[in-house]
Amino acid sequence: MVNELEFEKPVLELREKIAELREFTKNSEVDLSDEIDKLESRLEKLEKEIYENMRPWDRVQLARHSKRPTTLDYIEHLFTDFIELHGDRLYGDDHAIVGGIAKYKGLPVTVIGHQRGRDTKENIRRNFGMPHPEGYRKALRLMKQAEKFRRPIICFIDTKGAYPGKSAEERGQSEAIARNLFEMAGLKVPIICIVTGEGGSGGALALGIGDRIYMLENSTYSVITPEGAASILWKDASLAKQAAEALKITAPDLKGLGIIDEIIPEVRGGAHRDVEKQAENIDEILKKALQELIAVESETLIQERYSKYKKMGKYMEQKEYEKIQN
C-alpha cells in the first residue's frame, strides 16, 4: 500500500518543508531558525487537530499501514529469550502465524501472533498475514503446551482474515478456527489478546478468546472489511468509508460496546512512528494484566472468561420477542 495516507498529506507536506529549510540552513550561511520554529509550532497544532479527530476510515488506513509494527517487532521489544516454534504436527508450518516461548520480565510465557511481511517477497512467504488451517493448529498446539507448563498466553492479532482459498477449505479452515474458539474458552492459564492492526473476522477471533482484550488506539476489529461490507450492503466497494462508519470497528466504538477491556494509546501519527515507544505503551498494560490474572485460580479464570463473553451483545427470549410483535 502507499505509505502516504490521504488525511496525513498536510502534515507530511509541512514536515518536508521543515526538512528542506533545515537542510538549506545547514548548507548555507542563511539562518532560517525563526521560520523553522514557526513551522514546527504550526506542525504541532496541525498534528493535534488531525490525529485527535480521526474518522473510522482514517483509523482503517493507519491499521493497514505497510510500516505498522508486526508481532515479531513487538516480541523483540517486549520479551527476552524468545524461541520460535514451528509446525502443527499435522500438515506443515504456516508463516502467517508466529509463536513460541519467551520470558516477560523473567516470567515464562507463550507468545503467538499473526505476522505480515515488510515487502512483496516476505508478504508472499507469509501469505499477507492470512493464515491457513495449519497456522491455527500450530497456535492451538502452542496454547495447549502453555497450559501444560502453566505459562500465560499472549496473542497479537493483526490479519485481514483467515485465508479463503480452496486449499485452506480443503484442509479444514472452518474447523480449525472453531476448534481454537472452543479450546481457548477452557484453557486454565491466563490469556491476553492485543489487536495491533487489523482484527479481521474469524481469522482474528481464532486468537481472540481471552481474559483481557486490548486494542491499539488506531487498530480495527470487525467481522468483515469495510470494502466487503460495502460490496454486500450497497453493491459498491467504493463506499468503504461509509461502511467503516456504520460497522463500529474502531477501538473507541468497541470499548463503548463492551467488546474490549481497554484501549492502548498510540504514538501520535501511528505506531509505526516510534515502535519502541509503542512497545512501552503495550508493556504498561501487559504488566498490569499479568499481575491481575496470575493471582486468579484456574477454575475462577475459566468462569470469569465465560461470563465475559456471555455478557457481550444483546439477545431476546422467544416469549419477550413474541410479546413485542403482538
CSV table of C-alpha atoms in Angstrom, one decimal:
chain,number,residue,atom,x,y,z
A,1,MET,CA,0.0,0.0,0.0
A,2,VAL,CA,1.1,3.6,-0.3
A,3,ASN,CA,2.7,5.0,2.9
A,4,GLU,CA,1.3,8.5,2.3
A,5,LEU,CA,-2.2,8.4,3.7
A,6,GLU,CA,-4.8,10.9,2.3
A,7,PHE,CA,-5.7,12.5,5.6
A,8,GLU,CA,-2.0,12.9,6.5
A,9,LYS,CA,-1.0,14.8,3.4
A,10,PRO,CA,-1.0,18.3,5.0
A,11,VAL,CA,1.2,17.0,7.9
A,12,LEU,CA,3.7,15.3,5.5
A,13,GLU,CA,4.0,18.3,3.3
A,14,LEU,CA,4.8,20.5,6.3
A,15,ARG,CA,7.4,18.0,7.6
A,16,GLU,CA,9.0,18.0,4.1
A,17,LYS,CA,9.1,21.8,4.1
A,18,ILE,CA,10.8,21.9,7.5
A,19,ALA,CA,13.3,19.3,6.4
A,20,GLU,CA,14.1,21.3,3.3
A,21,LEU,CA,14.7,24.5,5.4
A,22,ARG,CA,16.9,22.6,7.9
A,23,GLU,CA,19.0,21.3,5.0
A,24,PHE,CA,19.2,24.7,3.4
A,25,THR,CA,20.3,26.3,6.7
A,26,LYS,CA,22.9,23.6,7.2
A,27,ASN,CA,24.5,24.1,3.8
A,28,SER,CA,24.4,27.9,3.7
A,29,GLU,CA,25.1,31.0,5.8
A,30,VAL,CA,21.4,32.0,5.9
A,31,ASP,CA,19.8,31.5,9.3
A,32,LEU,CA,16.2,30.3,9.0
A,33,SER,CA,15.7,29.1,12.5
A,34,ASP,CA,12.9,31.6,13.2
A,35,GLU,CA,10.9,30.4,10.2
A,36,ILE,CA,11.6,26.7,11.2
A,37,ASP,CA,10.4,27.4,14.7
A,38,LYS,CA,7.1,28.9,13.4
A,39,LEU,CA,6.6,26.0,11.0
A,40,GLU,CA,7.2,23.5,13.8
A,41,SER,CA,4.7,25.3,16.0
A,42,ARG,CA,2.2,25.1,13.2
A,43,LEU,CA,3.0,21.4,12.6
A,44,GLU,CA,2.3,20.7,16.3
A,45,LYS,CA,-1.1,22.3,16.1
A,46,LEU,CA,-1.9,20.6,12.8
A,47,GLU,CA,-0.9,17.2,14.1
A,48,LYS,CA,-3.1,17.6,17.1
A,49,GLU,CA,-6.1,18.7,15.0
A,50,ILE,CA,-5.7,15.8,12.6
A,51,TYR,CA,-4.8,12.9,14.9
A,52,GLU,CA,-7.2,13.8,17.6
A,53,ASN,CA,-10.2,14.0,15.3
A,54,MET,CA,-9.7,10.9,13.1
A,55,ARG,CA,-12.7,9.3,11.5
A,56,PRO,CA,-13.1,5.5,11.3
A,57,TRP,CA,-11.8,5.3,7.8
A,58,ASP,CA,-8.7,7.2,8.8
A,59,ARG,CA,-8.0,4.6,11.5
A,60,VAL,CA,-8.6,1.8,9.0
A,61,GLN,CA,-5.8,3.3,6.9
A,62,LEU,CA,-3.4,3.5,9.8
A,63,ALA,CA,-4.2,0.0,10.9
A,64,ARG,CA,-3.2,-1.2,7.4
A,65,HIS,CA,-0.1,0.9,7.1
A,66,SER,CA,2.7,-1.1,5.5
A,67,LYS,CA,5.2,0.0,8.1
A,68,ARG,CA,3.0,-0.8,11.1
A,69,PRO,CA,4.8,-2.9,13.7
A,70,THR,CA,4.3,-6.6,13.4
A,71,THR,CA,4.2,-9.3,16.1
A,72,LEU,CA,7.9,-10.0,15.7
A,73,ASP,CA,8.6,-6.3,16.2
A,74,TYR,CA,6.8,-6.3,19.5
A,75,ILE,CA,8.4,-9.6,20.5
A,76,GLU,CA,11.8,-8.0,20.0
A,77,HIS,CA,10.9,-5.0,22.2
A,78,LEU,CA,8.8,-6.7,24.9
A,79,PHE,CA,10.3,-10.2,25.5
A,80,THR,CA,13.6,-11.9,26.1
A,81,ASP,CA,14.9,-15.3,25.2
A,82,PHE,CA,12.3,-15.8,22.5
A,83,ILE,CA,12.4,-19.3,20.8
A,84,GLU,CA,10.1,-19.6,17.8
A,85,LEU,CA,8.4,-23.0,17.5
A,86,HIS,CA,7.2,-24.3,14.1
A,87,GLY,CA,4.6,-26.7,12.7
A,88,ASP,CA,1.2,-28.0,13.6
A,89,ARG,CA,2.4,-31.7,13.7
A,90,LEU,CA,-0.4,-32.5,11.2
A,91,TYR,CA,0.4,-30.8,7.9
A,92,GLY,CA,3.1,-28.1,7.9
A,93,ASP,CA,4.3,-24.8,9.2
A,94,ASP,CA,2.3,-21.6,8.4
A,95,HIS,CA,4.5,-18.5,8.3
A,96,ALA,CA,1.4,-16.3,8.7
A,97,ILE,CA,1.4,-17.3,12.3
A,98,VAL,CA,4.5,-17.0,14.5
A,99,GLY,CA,4.7,-18.3,18.1
A,100,GLY,CA,7.0,-19.7,20.7
A,101,ILE,CA,8.2,-19.4,24.3
A,102,ALA,CA,9.8,-16.3,25.8
A,103,LYS,CA,10.3,-14.5,29.1
A,104,TYR,CA,8.5,-11.4,30.1
A,105,LYS,CA,10.4,-9.7,32.9
A,106,GLY,CA,11.6,-13.1,33.9
A,107,LEU,CA,8.2,-14.8,33.7
A,108,PRO,CA,8.0,-17.7,31.2
A,109,VAL,CA,5.2,-17.0,28.7
A,110,THR,CA,3.9,-18.3,25.3
A,111,VAL,CA,3.6,-15.6,22.6
A,112,ILE,CA,1.6,-16.1,19.4
A,113,GLY,CA,0.6,-13.7,16.7
A,114,HIS,CA,-0.3,-13.0,13.1
A,115,GLN,CA,2.7,-12.0,11.0
A,116,ARG,CA,2.7,-9.9,7.8
A,117,GLY,CA,5.6,-9.2,5.6
A,118,ARG,CA,7.5,-6.0,5.0
A,119,ASP,CA,8.0,-6.3,1.3
A,120,THR,CA,6.4,-8.3,-1.6
A,121,LYS,CA,8.8,-11.3,-1.2
A,122,GLU,CA,8.1,-11.6,2.6
A,123,ASN,CA,4.4,-11.0,2.1
A,124,ILE,CA,4.2,-13.9,-0.3
A,125,ARG,CA,6.0,-16.1,2.1
A,126,ARG,CA,3.7,-15.1,5.0
A,127,ASN,CA,0.6,-15.1,2.7
A,128,PHE,CA,0.0,-11.4,3.6
A,129,GLY,CA,-0.7,-12.4,7.2
A,130,MET,CA,-3.7,-14.6,6.3
A,131,PRO,CA,-3.3,-18.0,8.0
A,132,HIS,CA,-4.2,-21.4,6.6
A,133,PRO,CA,-5.6,-24.1,9.0
A,134,GLU,CA,-2.2,-25.3,9.9
A,135,GLY,CA,-1.4,-21.8,11.3
A,136,TYR,CA,-4.3,-22.0,13.7
A,137,ARG,CA,-3.5,-25.6,14.6
A,138,LYS,CA,0.1,-24.5,15.3
A,139,ALA,CA,-1.3,-21.8,17.5
A,140,LEU,CA,-3.5,-24.2,19.4
A,141,ARG,CA,-0.6,-26.7,19.8
A,142,LEU,CA,1.4,-23.9,21.5
A,143,MET,CA,-1.6,-22.9,23.6
A,144,LYS,CA,-2.0,-26.5,24.9
A,145,GLN,CA,1.7,-26.7,25.6
A,146,ALA,CA,1.4,-23.4,27.5
A,147,GLU,CA,-1.4,-24.8,29.6
A,148,LYS,CA,0.6,-28.0,30.4
A,149,PHE,CA,3.6,-25.9,31.7
A,150,ARG,CA,1.4,-23.2,33.3
A,151,ARG,CA,2.6,-20.4,31.1
A,152,PRO,CA,0.4,-17.4,30.4
A,153,ILE,CA,-0.5,-16.9,26.7
A,154,ILE,CA,-0.2,-13.5,24.9
A,155,CYS,CA,-1.7,-13.2,21.5
A,156,PHE,CA,-1.1,-10.4,19.0
A,157,ILE,CA,-3.9,-10.0,16.4
A,158,ASP,CA,-3.3,-8.4,13.0
A,159,THR,CA,-4.9,-10.0,9.9
A,160,LYS,CA,-7.4,-9.2,7.3
A,161,GLY,CA,-8.8,-12.6,7.9
A,162,ALA,CA,-8.2,-16.3,7.5
A,163,TYR,CA,-7.1,-17.3,4.0
A,164,PRO,CA,-10.3,-18.0,2.0
A,165,GLY,CA,-8.7,-20.1,-0.8
A,166,LYS,CA,-9.6,-23.6,-1.9
A,167,SER,CA,-6.5,-25.2,-0.3
A,168,ALA,CA,-7.5,-23.8,3.1
A,169,GLU,CA,-11.0,-25.0,2.8
A,170,GLU,CA,-9.8,-28.5,1.7
A,171,ARG,CA,-7.7,-28.7,4.9
A,172,GLY,CA,-10.5,-27.6,7.2
A,173,GLN,CA,-10.3,-23.9,7.7
A,174,SER,CA,-13.6,-23.5,9.5
A,175,GLU,CA,-13.0,-26.5,11.8
A,176,ALA,CA,-9.5,-25.1,12.8
A,177,ILE,CA,-10.9,-21.7,13.7
A,178,ALA,CA,-13.9,-23.2,15.6
A,179,ARG,CA,-11.6,-25.6,17.4
A,180,ASN,CA,-9.5,-22.7,18.6
A,181,LEU,CA,-12.5,-20.8,19.9
A,182,PHE,CA,-13.7,-23.9,21.8
A,183,GLU,CA,-10.3,-24.7,23.3
A,184,MET,CA,-9.3,-21.2,24.2
A,185,ALA,CA,-12.5,-20.8,26.2
A,186,GLY,CA,-11.5,-23.6,28.5
A,187,LEU,CA,-7.7,-23.1,28.9
A,188,LYS,CA,-6.6,-23.0,32.5
A,189,VAL,CA,-4.0,-20.3,32.1
A,190,PRO,CA,-4.3,-16.5,31.6
A,191,ILE,CA,-4.9,-15.4,28.0
A,192,ILE,CA,-4.2,-11.8,27.0
A,193,CYS,CA,-5.2,-10.7,23.4
A,194,ILE,CA,-4.0,-7.5,21.8
A,195,VAL,CA,-5.3,-6.2,18.5
A,196,THR,CA,-2.3,-4.4,17.0
A,197,GLY,CA,-3.5,-3.7,13.4
A,198,GLU,CA,-6.5,-5.2,11.6
A,199,GLY,CA,-8.6,-7.7,13.5
A,200,GLY,CA,-10.5,-9.3,10.6
A,201,SER,CA,-13.3,-11.8,11.0
A,202,GLY,CA,-12.8,-15.4,12.3
A,203,GLY,CA,-9.2,-15.2,11.3
A,204,ALA,CA,-8.7,-12.7,14.1
A,205,LEU,CA,-11.1,-14.3,16.5
A,206,ALA,CA,-9.3,-17.6,16.4
A,207,LEU,CA,-6.6,-15.9,18.5
A,208,GLY,CA,-9.0,-13.6,20.3
A,209,ILE,CA,-10.7,-15.5,23.1
A,210,GLY,CA,-9.0,-14.2,26.2
A,211,ASP,CA,-9.4,-12.9,29.7
A,212,ARG,CA,-8.3,-9.5,28.6
A,213,ILE,CA,-8.9,-8.0,25.2
A,214,TYR,CA,-7.0,-4.8,24.3
A,215,MET,CA,-6.8,-2.7,21.1
A,216,LEU,CA,-4.2,-0.2,20.0
A,217,GLU,CA,-5.9,3.2,19.5
A,218,ASN,CA,-5.8,3.0,15.7
A,219,SER,CA,-6.5,-0.7,15.2
A,220,THR,CA,-9.8,-2.2,14.0
A,221,TYR,CA,-11.7,-5.3,14.9
A,222,SER,CA,-14.6,-6.4,12.7
A,223,VAL,CA,-16.5,-9.4,11.2
A,224,ILE,CA,-15.7,-8.0,7.7
A,225,THR,CA,-13.6,-5.3,6.0
A,226,PRO,CA,-15.3,-2.0,5.1
A,227,GLU,CA,-14.9,-2.9,1.4
A,228,GLY,CA,-16.5,-6.3,1.9
A,229,ALA,CA,-19.4,-4.8,3.8
A,230,ALA,CA,-20.0,-2.1,1.2
A,231,SER,CA,-20.0,-4.7,-1.5
A,232,ILE,CA,-22.7,-6.7,0.3
A,233,LEU,CA,-24.8,-3.8,1.5
A,234,TRP,CA,-24.6,-1.4,-1.4
A,235,LYS,CA,-23.0,-3.5,-4.2
A,236,ASP,CA,-20.3,-0.9,-4.3
A,237,ALA,CA,-16.8,-1.4,-2.6
A,238,SER,CA,-16.0,2.3,-3.2
A,239,LEU,CA,-18.4,3.1,-0.3
A,240,ALA,CA,-16.0,1.6,2.1
A,241,LYS,CA,-15.6,4.8,4.0
A,242,GLN,CA,-19.3,4.9,4.7
A,243,ALA,CA,-19.3,1.3,5.8
A,244,ALA,CA,-16.4,1.9,8.2
A,245,GLU,CA,-18.6,4.5,10.0
A,246,ALA,CA,-21.5,2.1,10.2
A,247,LEU,CA,-19.6,-1.0,11.3
A,248,LYS,CA,-18.4,0.4,14.6
A,249,ILE,CA,-14.9,-1.2,14.1
A,250,THR,CA,-12.6,1.2,15.9
A,251,ALA,CA,-11.2,0.9,19.4
A,252,PRO,CA,-13.4,3.7,20.9
A,253,ASP,CA,-16.5,2.1,19.4
A,254,LEU,CA,-15.7,-1.4,20.7
A,255,LYS,CA,-14.7,-0.1,24.1
A,256,GLY,CA,-18.1,1.7,24.3
A,257,LEU,CA,-19.9,-1.5,23.3
A,258,GLY,CA,-18.1,-3.5,26.0
A,259,ILE,CA,-16.3,-5.8,23.5
A,260,ILE,CA,-12.8,-4.9,24.6
A,261,ASP,CA,-11.4,-4.1,28.1
A,262,GLU,CA,-9.1,-1.1,27.3
A,263,ILE,CA,-7.6,1.0,24.6
A,264,ILE,CA,-3.8,1.2,24.4
A,265,PRO,CA,-2.7,4.7,23.4
A,266,GLU,CA,-0.7,5.0,20.2
A,267,VAL,CA,2.2,7.2,19.3
A,268,ARG,CA,0.8,10.3,17.5
A,269,GLY,CA,0.6,9.6,13.8
A,270,GLY,CA,0.5,5.8,14.3
A,271,ALA,CA,2.5,3.0,16.0
A,272,HIS,CA,5.0,3.0,13.1
A,273,ARG,CA,6.3,6.4,14.0
A,274,ASP,CA,8.1,5.0,17.1
A,275,VAL,CA,8.0,1.3,17.7
A,276,GLU,CA,10.0,1.5,20.9
A,277,LYS,CA,7.6,4.0,22.5
A,278,GLN,CA,4.6,2.0,21.3
A,279,ALA,CA,6.0,-1.2,22.9
A,280,GLU,CA,6.4,0.8,26.1
A,281,ASN,CA,2.7,1.6,26.0
A,282,ILE,CA,1.8,-2.0,25.5
A,283,ASP,CA,4.3,-3.0,28.2
A,284,GLU,CA,2.4,-0.9,30.8
A,285,ILE,CA,-0.9,-2.6,30.1
A,286,LEU,CA,0.6,-6.1,29.8
A,287,LYS,CA,2.4,-5.9,33.1
A,288,LYS,CA,-0.8,-4.8,34.9
A,289,ALA,CA,-2.9,-7.5,33.2
A,290,LEU,CA,-0.5,-10.3,34.1
A,291,GLN,CA,-0.2,-9.3,37.7
A,292,GLU,CA,-4.0,-9.4,38.0
A,293,LEU,CA,-4.6,-12.7,36.1
A,294,ILE,CA,-1.8,-14.8,37.5
A,295,ALA,CA,-3.3,-14.4,41.0
A,296,VAL,CA,-6.6,-15.9,39.9
A,297,GLU,CA,-7.3,-19.7,40.4
A,298,SER,CA,-7.8,-21.7,37.1
A,299,GLU,CA,-11.5,-22.5,37.7
A,300,THR,CA,-12.3,-18.9,38.5
A,301,LEU,CA,-10.4,-17.8,35.5
A,302,ILE,CA,-12.5,-20.0,33.2
A,303,GLN,CA,-15.7,-19.0,34.8
A,304,GLU,CA,-14.9,-15.3,34.5
A,305,ARG,CA,-13.9,-15.8,30.9
A,306,TYR,CA,-17.2,-17.5,30.2
A,307,SER,CA,-19.2,-14.7,31.9
A,308,LYS,CA,-17.2,-12.1,30.0
A,309,TYR,CA,-18.3,-13.4,26.6
A,310,LYS,CA,-21.8,-14.3,27.7
A,311,LYS,CA,-22.5,-10.6,28.5
A,312,MET,CA,-21.4,-9.4,25.1
A,313,GLY,CA,-24.2,-8.4,22.7
A,314,LYS,CA,-27.9,-8.3,23.2
A,315,TYR,CA,-30.4,-11.1,22.8
A,316,MET,CA,-34.1,-11.6,23.5
A,317,GLU,CA,-36.0,-14.6,24.8
A,318,GLN,CA,-38.7,-16.0,22.5
A,319,LYS,CA,-41.6,-15.0,24.8
A,320,GLU,CA,-40.3,-11.5,25.1
A,321,TYR,CA,-39.9,-11.3,21.3
A,322,GLU,CA,-43.5,-12.6,20.7
A,323,LYS,CA,-44.8,-10.1,23.2
A,324,ILE,CA,-43.3,-7.2,21.3
A,325,GLN,CA,-44.5,-8.5,18.0
A,326,ASN,CA,-48.1,-8.7,19.3
